Short mmCIF file of C-alpha atoms in Angstrom, two decimals:
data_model
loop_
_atom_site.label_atom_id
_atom_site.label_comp_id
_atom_site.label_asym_id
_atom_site.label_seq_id
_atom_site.Cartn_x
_atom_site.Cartn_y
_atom_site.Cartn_z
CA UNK A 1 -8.64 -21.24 -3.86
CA UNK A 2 -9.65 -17.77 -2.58
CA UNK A 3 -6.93 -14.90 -3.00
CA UNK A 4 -5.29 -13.17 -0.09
CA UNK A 5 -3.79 -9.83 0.36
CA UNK A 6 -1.30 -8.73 2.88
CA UNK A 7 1.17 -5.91 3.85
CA UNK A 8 4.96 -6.63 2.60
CA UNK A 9 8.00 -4.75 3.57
CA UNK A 10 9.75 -3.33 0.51
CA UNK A 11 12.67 -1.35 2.42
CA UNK A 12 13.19 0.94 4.39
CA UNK A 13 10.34 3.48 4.40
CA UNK A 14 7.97 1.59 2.60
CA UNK A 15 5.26 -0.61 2.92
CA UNK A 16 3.11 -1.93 -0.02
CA UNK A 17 0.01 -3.92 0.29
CA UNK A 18 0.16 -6.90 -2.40
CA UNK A 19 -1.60 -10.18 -3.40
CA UNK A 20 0.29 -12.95 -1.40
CA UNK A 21 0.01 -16.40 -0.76
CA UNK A 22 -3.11 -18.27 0.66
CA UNK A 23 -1.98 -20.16 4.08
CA UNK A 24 -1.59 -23.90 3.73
CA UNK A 25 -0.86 -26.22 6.55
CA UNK A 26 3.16 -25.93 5.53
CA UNK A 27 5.34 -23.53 5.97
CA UNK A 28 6.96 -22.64 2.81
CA UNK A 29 10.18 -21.12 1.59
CA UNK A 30 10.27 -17.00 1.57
CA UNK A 31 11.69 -13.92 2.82
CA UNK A 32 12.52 -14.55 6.64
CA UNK A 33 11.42 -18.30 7.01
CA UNK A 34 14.39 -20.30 8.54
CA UNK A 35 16.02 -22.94 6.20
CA UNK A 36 15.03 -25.41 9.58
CA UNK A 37 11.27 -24.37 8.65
CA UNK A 38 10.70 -24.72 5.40
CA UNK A 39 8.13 -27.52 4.49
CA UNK A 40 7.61 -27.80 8.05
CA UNK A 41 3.88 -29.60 8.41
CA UNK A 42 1.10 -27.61 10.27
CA UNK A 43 -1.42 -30.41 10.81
CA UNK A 44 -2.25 -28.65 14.32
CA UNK A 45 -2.95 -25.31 12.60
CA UNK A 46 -5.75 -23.38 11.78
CA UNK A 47 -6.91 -20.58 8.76
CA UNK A 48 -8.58 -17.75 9.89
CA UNK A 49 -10.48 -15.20 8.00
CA UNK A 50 -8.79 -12.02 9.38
CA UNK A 51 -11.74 -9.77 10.99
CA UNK A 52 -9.18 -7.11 12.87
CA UNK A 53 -5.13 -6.86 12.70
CA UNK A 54 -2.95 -3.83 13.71
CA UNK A 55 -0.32 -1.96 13.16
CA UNK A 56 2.55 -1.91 16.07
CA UNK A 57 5.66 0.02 17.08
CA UNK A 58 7.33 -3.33 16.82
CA UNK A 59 6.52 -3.42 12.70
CA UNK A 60 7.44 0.70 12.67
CA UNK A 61 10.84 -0.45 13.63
CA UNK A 62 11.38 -2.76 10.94
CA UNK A 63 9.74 -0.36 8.41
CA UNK A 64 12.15 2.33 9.49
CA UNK A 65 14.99 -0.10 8.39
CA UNK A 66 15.96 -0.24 11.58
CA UNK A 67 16.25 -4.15 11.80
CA UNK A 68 17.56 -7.14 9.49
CA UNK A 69 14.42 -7.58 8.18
CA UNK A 70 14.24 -8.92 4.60
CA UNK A 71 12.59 -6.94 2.10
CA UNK A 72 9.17 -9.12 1.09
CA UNK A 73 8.41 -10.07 4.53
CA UNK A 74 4.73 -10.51 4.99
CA UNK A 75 4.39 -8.27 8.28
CA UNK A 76 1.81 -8.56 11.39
CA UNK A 77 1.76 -9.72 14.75
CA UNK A 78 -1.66 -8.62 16.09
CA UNK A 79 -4.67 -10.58 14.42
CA UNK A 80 -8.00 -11.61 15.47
CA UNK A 81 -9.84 -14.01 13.05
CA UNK A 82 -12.44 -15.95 12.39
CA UNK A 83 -11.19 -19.78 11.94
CA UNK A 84 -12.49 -20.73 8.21
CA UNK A 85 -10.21 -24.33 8.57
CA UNK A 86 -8.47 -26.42 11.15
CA UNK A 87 -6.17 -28.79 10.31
CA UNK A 88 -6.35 -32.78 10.71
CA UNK A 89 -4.84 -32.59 14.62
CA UNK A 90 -6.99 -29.44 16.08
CA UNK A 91 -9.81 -30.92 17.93
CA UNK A 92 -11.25 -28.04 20.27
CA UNK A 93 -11.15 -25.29 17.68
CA UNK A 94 -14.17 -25.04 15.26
CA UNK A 95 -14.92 -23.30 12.10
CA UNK A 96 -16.58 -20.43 13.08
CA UNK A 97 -14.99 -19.64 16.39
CA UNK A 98 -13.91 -15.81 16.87
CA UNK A 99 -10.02 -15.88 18.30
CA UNK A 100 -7.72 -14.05 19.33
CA UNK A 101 -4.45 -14.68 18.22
CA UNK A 102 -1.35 -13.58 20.78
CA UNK A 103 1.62 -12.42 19.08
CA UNK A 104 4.40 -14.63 20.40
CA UNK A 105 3.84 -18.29 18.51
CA UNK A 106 4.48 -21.51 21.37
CA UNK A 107 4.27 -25.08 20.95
CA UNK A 108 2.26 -25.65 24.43
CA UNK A 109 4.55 -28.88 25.01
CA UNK A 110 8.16 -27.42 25.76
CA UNK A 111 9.52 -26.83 29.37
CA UNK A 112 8.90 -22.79 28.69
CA UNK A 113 5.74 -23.16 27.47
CA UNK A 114 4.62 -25.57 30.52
CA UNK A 115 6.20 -22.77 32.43
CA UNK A 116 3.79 -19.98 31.12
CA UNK A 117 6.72 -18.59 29.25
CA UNK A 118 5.25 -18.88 25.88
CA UNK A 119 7.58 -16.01 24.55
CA UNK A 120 10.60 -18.21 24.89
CA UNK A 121 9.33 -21.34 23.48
CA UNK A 122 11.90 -23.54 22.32
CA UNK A 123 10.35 -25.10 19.35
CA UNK A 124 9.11 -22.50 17.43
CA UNK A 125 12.21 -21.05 15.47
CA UNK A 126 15.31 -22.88 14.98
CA UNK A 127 17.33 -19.13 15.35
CA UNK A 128 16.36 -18.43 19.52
CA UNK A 129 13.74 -19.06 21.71
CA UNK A 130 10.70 -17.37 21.23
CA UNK A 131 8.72 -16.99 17.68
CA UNK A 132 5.97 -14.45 16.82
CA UNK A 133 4.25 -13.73 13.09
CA UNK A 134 5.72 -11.72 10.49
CA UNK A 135 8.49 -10.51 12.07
CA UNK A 136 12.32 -10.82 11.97
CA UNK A 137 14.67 -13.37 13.20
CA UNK A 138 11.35 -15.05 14.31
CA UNK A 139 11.59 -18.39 12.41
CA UNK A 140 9.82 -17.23 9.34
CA UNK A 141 6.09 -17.40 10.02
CA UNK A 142 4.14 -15.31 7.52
CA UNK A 143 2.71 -12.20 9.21
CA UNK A 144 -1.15 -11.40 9.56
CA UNK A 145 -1.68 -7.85 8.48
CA UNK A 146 -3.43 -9.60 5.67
CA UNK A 147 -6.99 -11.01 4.47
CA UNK A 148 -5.70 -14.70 5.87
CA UNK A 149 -3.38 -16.29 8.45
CA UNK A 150 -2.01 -18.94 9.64
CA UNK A 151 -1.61 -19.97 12.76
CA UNK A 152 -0.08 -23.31 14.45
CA UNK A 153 -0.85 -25.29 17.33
CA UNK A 154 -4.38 -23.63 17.19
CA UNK A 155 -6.07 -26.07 20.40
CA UNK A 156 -3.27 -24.03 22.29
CA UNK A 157 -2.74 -20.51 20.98
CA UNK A 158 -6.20 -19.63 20.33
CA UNK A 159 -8.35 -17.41 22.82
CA UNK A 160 -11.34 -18.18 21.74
CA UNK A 161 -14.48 -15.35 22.41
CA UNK A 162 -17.67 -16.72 24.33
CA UNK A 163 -19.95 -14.81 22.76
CA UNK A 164 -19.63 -13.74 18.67
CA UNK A 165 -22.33 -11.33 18.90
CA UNK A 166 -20.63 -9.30 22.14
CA UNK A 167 -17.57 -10.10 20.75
CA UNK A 168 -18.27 -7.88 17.43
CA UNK A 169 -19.72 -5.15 19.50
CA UNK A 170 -16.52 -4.79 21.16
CA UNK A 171 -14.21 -6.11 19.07
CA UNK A 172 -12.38 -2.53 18.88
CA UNK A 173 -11.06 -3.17 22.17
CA UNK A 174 -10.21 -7.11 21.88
CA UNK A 175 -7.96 -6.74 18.49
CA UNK A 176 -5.52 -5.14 21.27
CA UNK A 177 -5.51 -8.40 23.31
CA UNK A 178 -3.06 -10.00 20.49
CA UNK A 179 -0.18 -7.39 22.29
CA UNK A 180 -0.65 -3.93 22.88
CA UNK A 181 -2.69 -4.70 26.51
CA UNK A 182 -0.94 -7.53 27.80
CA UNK A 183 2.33 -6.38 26.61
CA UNK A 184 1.34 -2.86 29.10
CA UNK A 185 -0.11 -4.85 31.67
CA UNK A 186 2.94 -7.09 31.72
CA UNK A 187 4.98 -4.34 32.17
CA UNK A 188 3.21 -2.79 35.08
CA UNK A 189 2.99 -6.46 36.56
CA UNK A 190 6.43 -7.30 36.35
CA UNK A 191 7.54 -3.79 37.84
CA UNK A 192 5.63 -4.47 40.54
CA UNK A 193 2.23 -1.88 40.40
CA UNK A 194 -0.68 -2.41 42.94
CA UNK A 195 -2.87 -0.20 44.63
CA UNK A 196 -1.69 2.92 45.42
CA UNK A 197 1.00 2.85 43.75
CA UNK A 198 2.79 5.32 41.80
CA UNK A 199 4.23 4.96 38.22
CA UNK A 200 6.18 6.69 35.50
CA UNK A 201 5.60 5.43 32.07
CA UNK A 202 7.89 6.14 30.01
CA UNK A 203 6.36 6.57 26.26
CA UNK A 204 2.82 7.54 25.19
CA UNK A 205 2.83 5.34 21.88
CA UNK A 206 0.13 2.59 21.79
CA UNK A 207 2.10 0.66 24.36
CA UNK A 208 2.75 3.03 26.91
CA UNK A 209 -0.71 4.08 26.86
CA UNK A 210 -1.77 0.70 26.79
CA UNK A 211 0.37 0.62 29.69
CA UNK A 212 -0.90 3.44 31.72
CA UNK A 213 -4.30 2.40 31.17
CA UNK A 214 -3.45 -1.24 32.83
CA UNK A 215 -1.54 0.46 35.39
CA UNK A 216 -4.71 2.54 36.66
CA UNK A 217 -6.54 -0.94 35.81
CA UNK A 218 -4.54 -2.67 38.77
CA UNK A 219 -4.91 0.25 41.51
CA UNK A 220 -1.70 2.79 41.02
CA UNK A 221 -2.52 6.53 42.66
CA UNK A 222 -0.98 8.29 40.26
CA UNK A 223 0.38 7.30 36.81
CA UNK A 224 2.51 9.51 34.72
CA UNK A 225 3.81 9.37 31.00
CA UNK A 226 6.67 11.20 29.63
CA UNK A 227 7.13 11.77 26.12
CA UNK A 228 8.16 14.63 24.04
CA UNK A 229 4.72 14.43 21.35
CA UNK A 230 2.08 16.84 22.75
CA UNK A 231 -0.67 14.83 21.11
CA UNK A 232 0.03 11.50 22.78
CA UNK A 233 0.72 13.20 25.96
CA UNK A 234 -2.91 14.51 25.55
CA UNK A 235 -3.65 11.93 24.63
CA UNK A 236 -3.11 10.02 28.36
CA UNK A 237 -4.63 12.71 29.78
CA UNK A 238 -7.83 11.81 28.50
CA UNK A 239 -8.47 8.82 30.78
CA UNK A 240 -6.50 10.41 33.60
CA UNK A 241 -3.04 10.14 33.65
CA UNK A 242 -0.52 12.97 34.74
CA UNK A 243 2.01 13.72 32.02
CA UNK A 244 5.56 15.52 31.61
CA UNK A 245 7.22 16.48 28.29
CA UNK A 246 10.68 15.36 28.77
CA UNK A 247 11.55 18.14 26.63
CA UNK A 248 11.03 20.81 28.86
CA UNK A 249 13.61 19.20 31.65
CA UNK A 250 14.79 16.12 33.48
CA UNK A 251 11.96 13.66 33.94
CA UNK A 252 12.64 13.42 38.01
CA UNK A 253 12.42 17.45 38.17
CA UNK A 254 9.09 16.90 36.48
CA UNK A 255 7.80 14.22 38.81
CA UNK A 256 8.77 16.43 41.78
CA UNK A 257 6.66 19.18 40.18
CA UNK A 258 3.31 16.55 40.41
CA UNK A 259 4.50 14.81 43.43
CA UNK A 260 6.53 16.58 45.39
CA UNK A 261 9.35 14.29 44.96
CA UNK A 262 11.72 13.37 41.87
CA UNK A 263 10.99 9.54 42.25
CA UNK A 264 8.39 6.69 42.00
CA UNK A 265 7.53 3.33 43.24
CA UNK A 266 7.45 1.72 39.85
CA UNK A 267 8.69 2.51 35.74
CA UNK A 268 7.61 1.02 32.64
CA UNK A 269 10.24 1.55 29.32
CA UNK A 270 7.56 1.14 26.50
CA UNK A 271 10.31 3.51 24.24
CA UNK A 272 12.91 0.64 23.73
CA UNK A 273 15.97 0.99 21.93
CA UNK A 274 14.57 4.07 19.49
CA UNK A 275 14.84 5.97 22.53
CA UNK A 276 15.56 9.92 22.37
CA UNK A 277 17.11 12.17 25.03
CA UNK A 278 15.58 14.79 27.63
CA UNK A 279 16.33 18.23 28.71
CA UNK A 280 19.08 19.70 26.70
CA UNK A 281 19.08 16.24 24.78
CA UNK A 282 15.54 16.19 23.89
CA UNK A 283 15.43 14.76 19.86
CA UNK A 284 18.76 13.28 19.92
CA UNK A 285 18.84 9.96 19.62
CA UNK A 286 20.34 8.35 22.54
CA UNK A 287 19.50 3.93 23.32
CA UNK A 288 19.78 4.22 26.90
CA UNK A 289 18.26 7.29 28.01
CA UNK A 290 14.60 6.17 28.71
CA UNK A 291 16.33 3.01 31.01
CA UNK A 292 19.08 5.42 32.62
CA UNK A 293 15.93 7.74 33.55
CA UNK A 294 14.00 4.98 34.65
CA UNK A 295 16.72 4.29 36.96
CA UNK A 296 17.14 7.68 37.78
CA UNK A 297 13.02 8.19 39.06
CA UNK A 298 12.63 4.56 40.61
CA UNK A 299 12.94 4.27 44.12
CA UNK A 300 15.77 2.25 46.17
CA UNK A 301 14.50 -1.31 45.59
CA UNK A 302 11.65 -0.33 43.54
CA UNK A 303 11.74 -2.41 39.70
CA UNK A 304 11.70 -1.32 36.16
CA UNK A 305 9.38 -3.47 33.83
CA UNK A 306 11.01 -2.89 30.43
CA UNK A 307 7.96 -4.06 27.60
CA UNK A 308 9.53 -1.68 24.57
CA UNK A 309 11.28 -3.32 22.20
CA UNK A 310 15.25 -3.94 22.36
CA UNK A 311 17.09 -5.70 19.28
CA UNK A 312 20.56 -7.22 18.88
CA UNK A 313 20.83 -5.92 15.31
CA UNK A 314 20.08 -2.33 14.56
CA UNK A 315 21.65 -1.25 11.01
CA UNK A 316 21.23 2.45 11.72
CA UNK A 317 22.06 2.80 15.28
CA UNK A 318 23.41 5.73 16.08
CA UNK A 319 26.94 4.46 16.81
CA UNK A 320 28.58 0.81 16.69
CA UNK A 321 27.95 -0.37 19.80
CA UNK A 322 23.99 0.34 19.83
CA UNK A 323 24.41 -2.03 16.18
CA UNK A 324 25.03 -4.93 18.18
CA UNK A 325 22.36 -4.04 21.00
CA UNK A 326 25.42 -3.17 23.51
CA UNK A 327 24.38 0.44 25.35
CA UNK A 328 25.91 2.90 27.78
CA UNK A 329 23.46 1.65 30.78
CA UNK A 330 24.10 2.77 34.64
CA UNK A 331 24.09 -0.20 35.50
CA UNK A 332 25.91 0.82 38.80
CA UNK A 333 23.10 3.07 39.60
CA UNK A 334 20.51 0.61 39.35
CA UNK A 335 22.98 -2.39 41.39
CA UNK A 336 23.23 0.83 44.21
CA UNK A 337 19.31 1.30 44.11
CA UNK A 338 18.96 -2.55 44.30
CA UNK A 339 16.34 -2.33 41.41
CA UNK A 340 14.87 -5.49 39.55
CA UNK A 341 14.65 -5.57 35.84
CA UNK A 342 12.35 -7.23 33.90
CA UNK A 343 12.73 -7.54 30.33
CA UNK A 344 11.97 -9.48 27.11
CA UNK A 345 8.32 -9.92 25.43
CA UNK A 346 5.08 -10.16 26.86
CA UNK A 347 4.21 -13.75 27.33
CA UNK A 348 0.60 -13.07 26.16
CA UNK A 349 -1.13 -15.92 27.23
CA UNK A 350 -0.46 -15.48 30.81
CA UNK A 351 -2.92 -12.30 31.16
CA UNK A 352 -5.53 -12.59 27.51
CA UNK A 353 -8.21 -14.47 28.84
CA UNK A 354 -8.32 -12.57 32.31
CA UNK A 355 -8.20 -8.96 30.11
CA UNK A 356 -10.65 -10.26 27.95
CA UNK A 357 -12.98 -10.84 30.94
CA UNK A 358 -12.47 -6.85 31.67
CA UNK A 359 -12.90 -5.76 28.47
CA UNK A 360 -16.24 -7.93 28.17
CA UNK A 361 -17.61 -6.86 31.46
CA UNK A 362 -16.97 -2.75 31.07
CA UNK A 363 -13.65 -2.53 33.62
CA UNK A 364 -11.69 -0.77 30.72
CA UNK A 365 -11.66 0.68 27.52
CA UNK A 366 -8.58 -0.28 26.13
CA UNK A 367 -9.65 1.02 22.94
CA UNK A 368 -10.53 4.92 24.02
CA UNK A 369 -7.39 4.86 25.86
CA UNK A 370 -4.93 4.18 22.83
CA UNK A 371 -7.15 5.96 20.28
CA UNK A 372 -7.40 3.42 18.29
CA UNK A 373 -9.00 4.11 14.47
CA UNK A 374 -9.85 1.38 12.01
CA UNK A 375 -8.95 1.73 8.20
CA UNK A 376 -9.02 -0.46 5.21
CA UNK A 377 -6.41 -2.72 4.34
CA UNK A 378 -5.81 -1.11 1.76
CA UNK A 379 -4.49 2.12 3.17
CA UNK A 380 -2.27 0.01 5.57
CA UNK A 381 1.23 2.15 3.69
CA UNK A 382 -0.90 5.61 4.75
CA UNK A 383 -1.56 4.05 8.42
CA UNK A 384 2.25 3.64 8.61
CA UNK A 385 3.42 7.03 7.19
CA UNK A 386 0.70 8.69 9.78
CA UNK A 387 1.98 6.49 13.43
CA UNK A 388 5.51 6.95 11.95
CA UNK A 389 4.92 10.91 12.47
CA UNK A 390 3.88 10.28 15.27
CA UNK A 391 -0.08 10.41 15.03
CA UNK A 392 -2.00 9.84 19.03
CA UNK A 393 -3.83 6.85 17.21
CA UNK A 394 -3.39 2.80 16.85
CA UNK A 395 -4.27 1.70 13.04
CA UNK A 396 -6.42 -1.30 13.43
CA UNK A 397 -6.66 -2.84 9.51
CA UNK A 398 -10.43 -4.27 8.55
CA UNK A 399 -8.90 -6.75 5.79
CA UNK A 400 -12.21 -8.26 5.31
CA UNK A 401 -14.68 -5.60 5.69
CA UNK A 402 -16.12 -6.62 9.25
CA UNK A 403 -15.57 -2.98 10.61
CA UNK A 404 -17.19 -1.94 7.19
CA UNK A 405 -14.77 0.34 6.32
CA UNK A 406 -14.23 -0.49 3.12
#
């Protein structure tokens, strides 16, 4: 049996990398997994030798303590592998095939999934639809920021790369199509960004770069980021973007400085519920400012695509409301602009294959745009401390040694 290694949650503010289970095809008992899934059989599965997995905003949260996740949880949603096994039902996958994996888990046979809305799958996780890997509240499926994974209905989930040896040589850039890019591009999508548009995006983390990136990908003019961290603002304006530190005003008064008016056809929310105020507020900790901005700066019947992260259980909120995932939205101000919302996770599969095509033929550099900089496994606890201060960089973990780091 070869060993395995992965990154386990230990509490709040702290990480440890540890020797862990190797995957079998059945999901066992452990911190997270659903009573409904335990010894649940994986005979459509597939093992994969982990070449690339990442570190997210979405795992920062749970780090921070600010979720119900269990301490011991195996964490990662991002993972591209190499398959080493496929279970006695996979018949397209083969041993040796380079995949990417996307983050949200689907069965490929429920009325969601056959509706290309694999993030609300209904027979994933016996809690809600909807199911992704080492995460919480997400039916208990052991995460992937390790040396091996797991993951189910493999003739279905996998994307699977054409070409191994183009593959490696950008490989950099397809580790983000597990999240990061389609989670960005379906947040410009669903808000509605096309040529010549123009776009406020609100957050210059991994996502919202990821996000600005796809929105000059599909056409926009002009795209903007607001954020109060100099060095993620900088960085956006490496590949072009316009930018605003929200600390220096309110966001609108900023746009009007670029454009010459305080709104925009389209906003993206990659913040979420962590959100912090502007102006005056700037650094306070306030849920609903990035949406009641977004509100504020989108044109009458313009839409908001809302990709950041939004929980129904938040320990630490800032007051007992936010706990519970209720917040002090305008919602009359958005119902008087007659904006759309668009909300909930990414549903991956619906965009991988097409970004994959523009990654492999040179139309973007997903990679350069969110700075992304690969480090052992091993130092996956120093790749969290650094993004959690707010480093202009996306940790990509080489748990295997592909990216040599080691």
């Amino acid at each position: 049996m070869t060993g395995n290694r992965g990154v386990v949650y230990q509490g709040p503010g702290r990480v440890e990398v540890q020797d862990i289970s190797y995957p079998e095809f059945e999901l066992k008992d452990g911190p997270g997994v659903n009573p409904a899934n335990v010894g649940r059989k994986v005979p459509h599965g597939a093992i994969l030798k982990v070449v690339v997995t990442n570190i997210c905003g979405s795992d920062q949260h749970m780090v921070r303590g600010r979720t119900t996740a269990p301490e011991g949880l195996v964490l990662g949603h991002e993972i591209t592998g190499e398959v080493v096994e496929t279970g006695p039902d996979v018949e397209f996958v083969k041993v040796g095939d380079l995949v990417s994996v996307p983050f949200n888990i689907s069965c490929g046979r429920c009325t969601n999934c056959k509706a290309r809305r694999t993030e609300i799958c209904l027979n994933v996780n016996p809690d809600r639809p909807g199911s992704a890997y080492g995460y919480v509240d997400m039916g208990g499926w052991v995460g992937g920021q390790a040396k091996y994974a797991l993951v189910p209905y493999a003739d279905w989930n996998l994307l699977r790369f054409p070409d191994r040896d183009r593959a490696m040589e950008k490989i950099m850039d397809l580790t983000m199509l597990s999240d990061i890019f389609p989670t960005g591009f379906h947040g410009c999508v669903s808000a509605g960004v096309g040529v010549g548009s123009t776009v406020y995006v609100a957050g210059a983390g991994p996502v919202g770069l990821a996000a600005a990136a796809s929105a000059r990908l599909l056409g926009a003019a002009v795209v903007i980021v607001g954020d109060l961290n100099e060095e993620r603002l900088a960085q956006a304006r490496r590949f072009g973007c316009e930018t605003v530190n929200i600390s220096q005003g309110d966001p609108g008064d900023l746009i009007a400085e670029i454009l010459g008016t305080p709104v925009v056809d389209h906003a993206v929310d990659a913040v979420g519920f962590e959100a912090h105020g502007s102006g005056e507020k700037a650094g306070q900790e306030a849920p609903a400012s990035v949406l009641n901005d977004a509100m504020k700066v989108t044109k009458a019947g313009g839409a908001i695509g809302i990709p950041g992260l939004y929980v129904t259980g938040d320990p630490r909120a800032v007051d007992e409301a936010a706990k519970v995932g209720s917040l002090s939205i305008r919602f009359g101000l958005g119902w008087s602009k007659s904006h759309a919302f668009y909300t909930g996770q990414c549903p991956v599969m619906k965009y991988h294959r097409q970004l994959m095509m523009a990654i492999l033929n040179d139309r973007v550099r997903i990679a350069e745009a969110v700075n992304a900089v690969a480090i052992p496994l091993e130092e996956a606890p120093e790749g969290y401390r650094s993004f959690d201060q707010g480093a202009a960089s996306k940790y990509v973990l080489d748990p295997n040694g592909y990216l040599g780091t080691g």
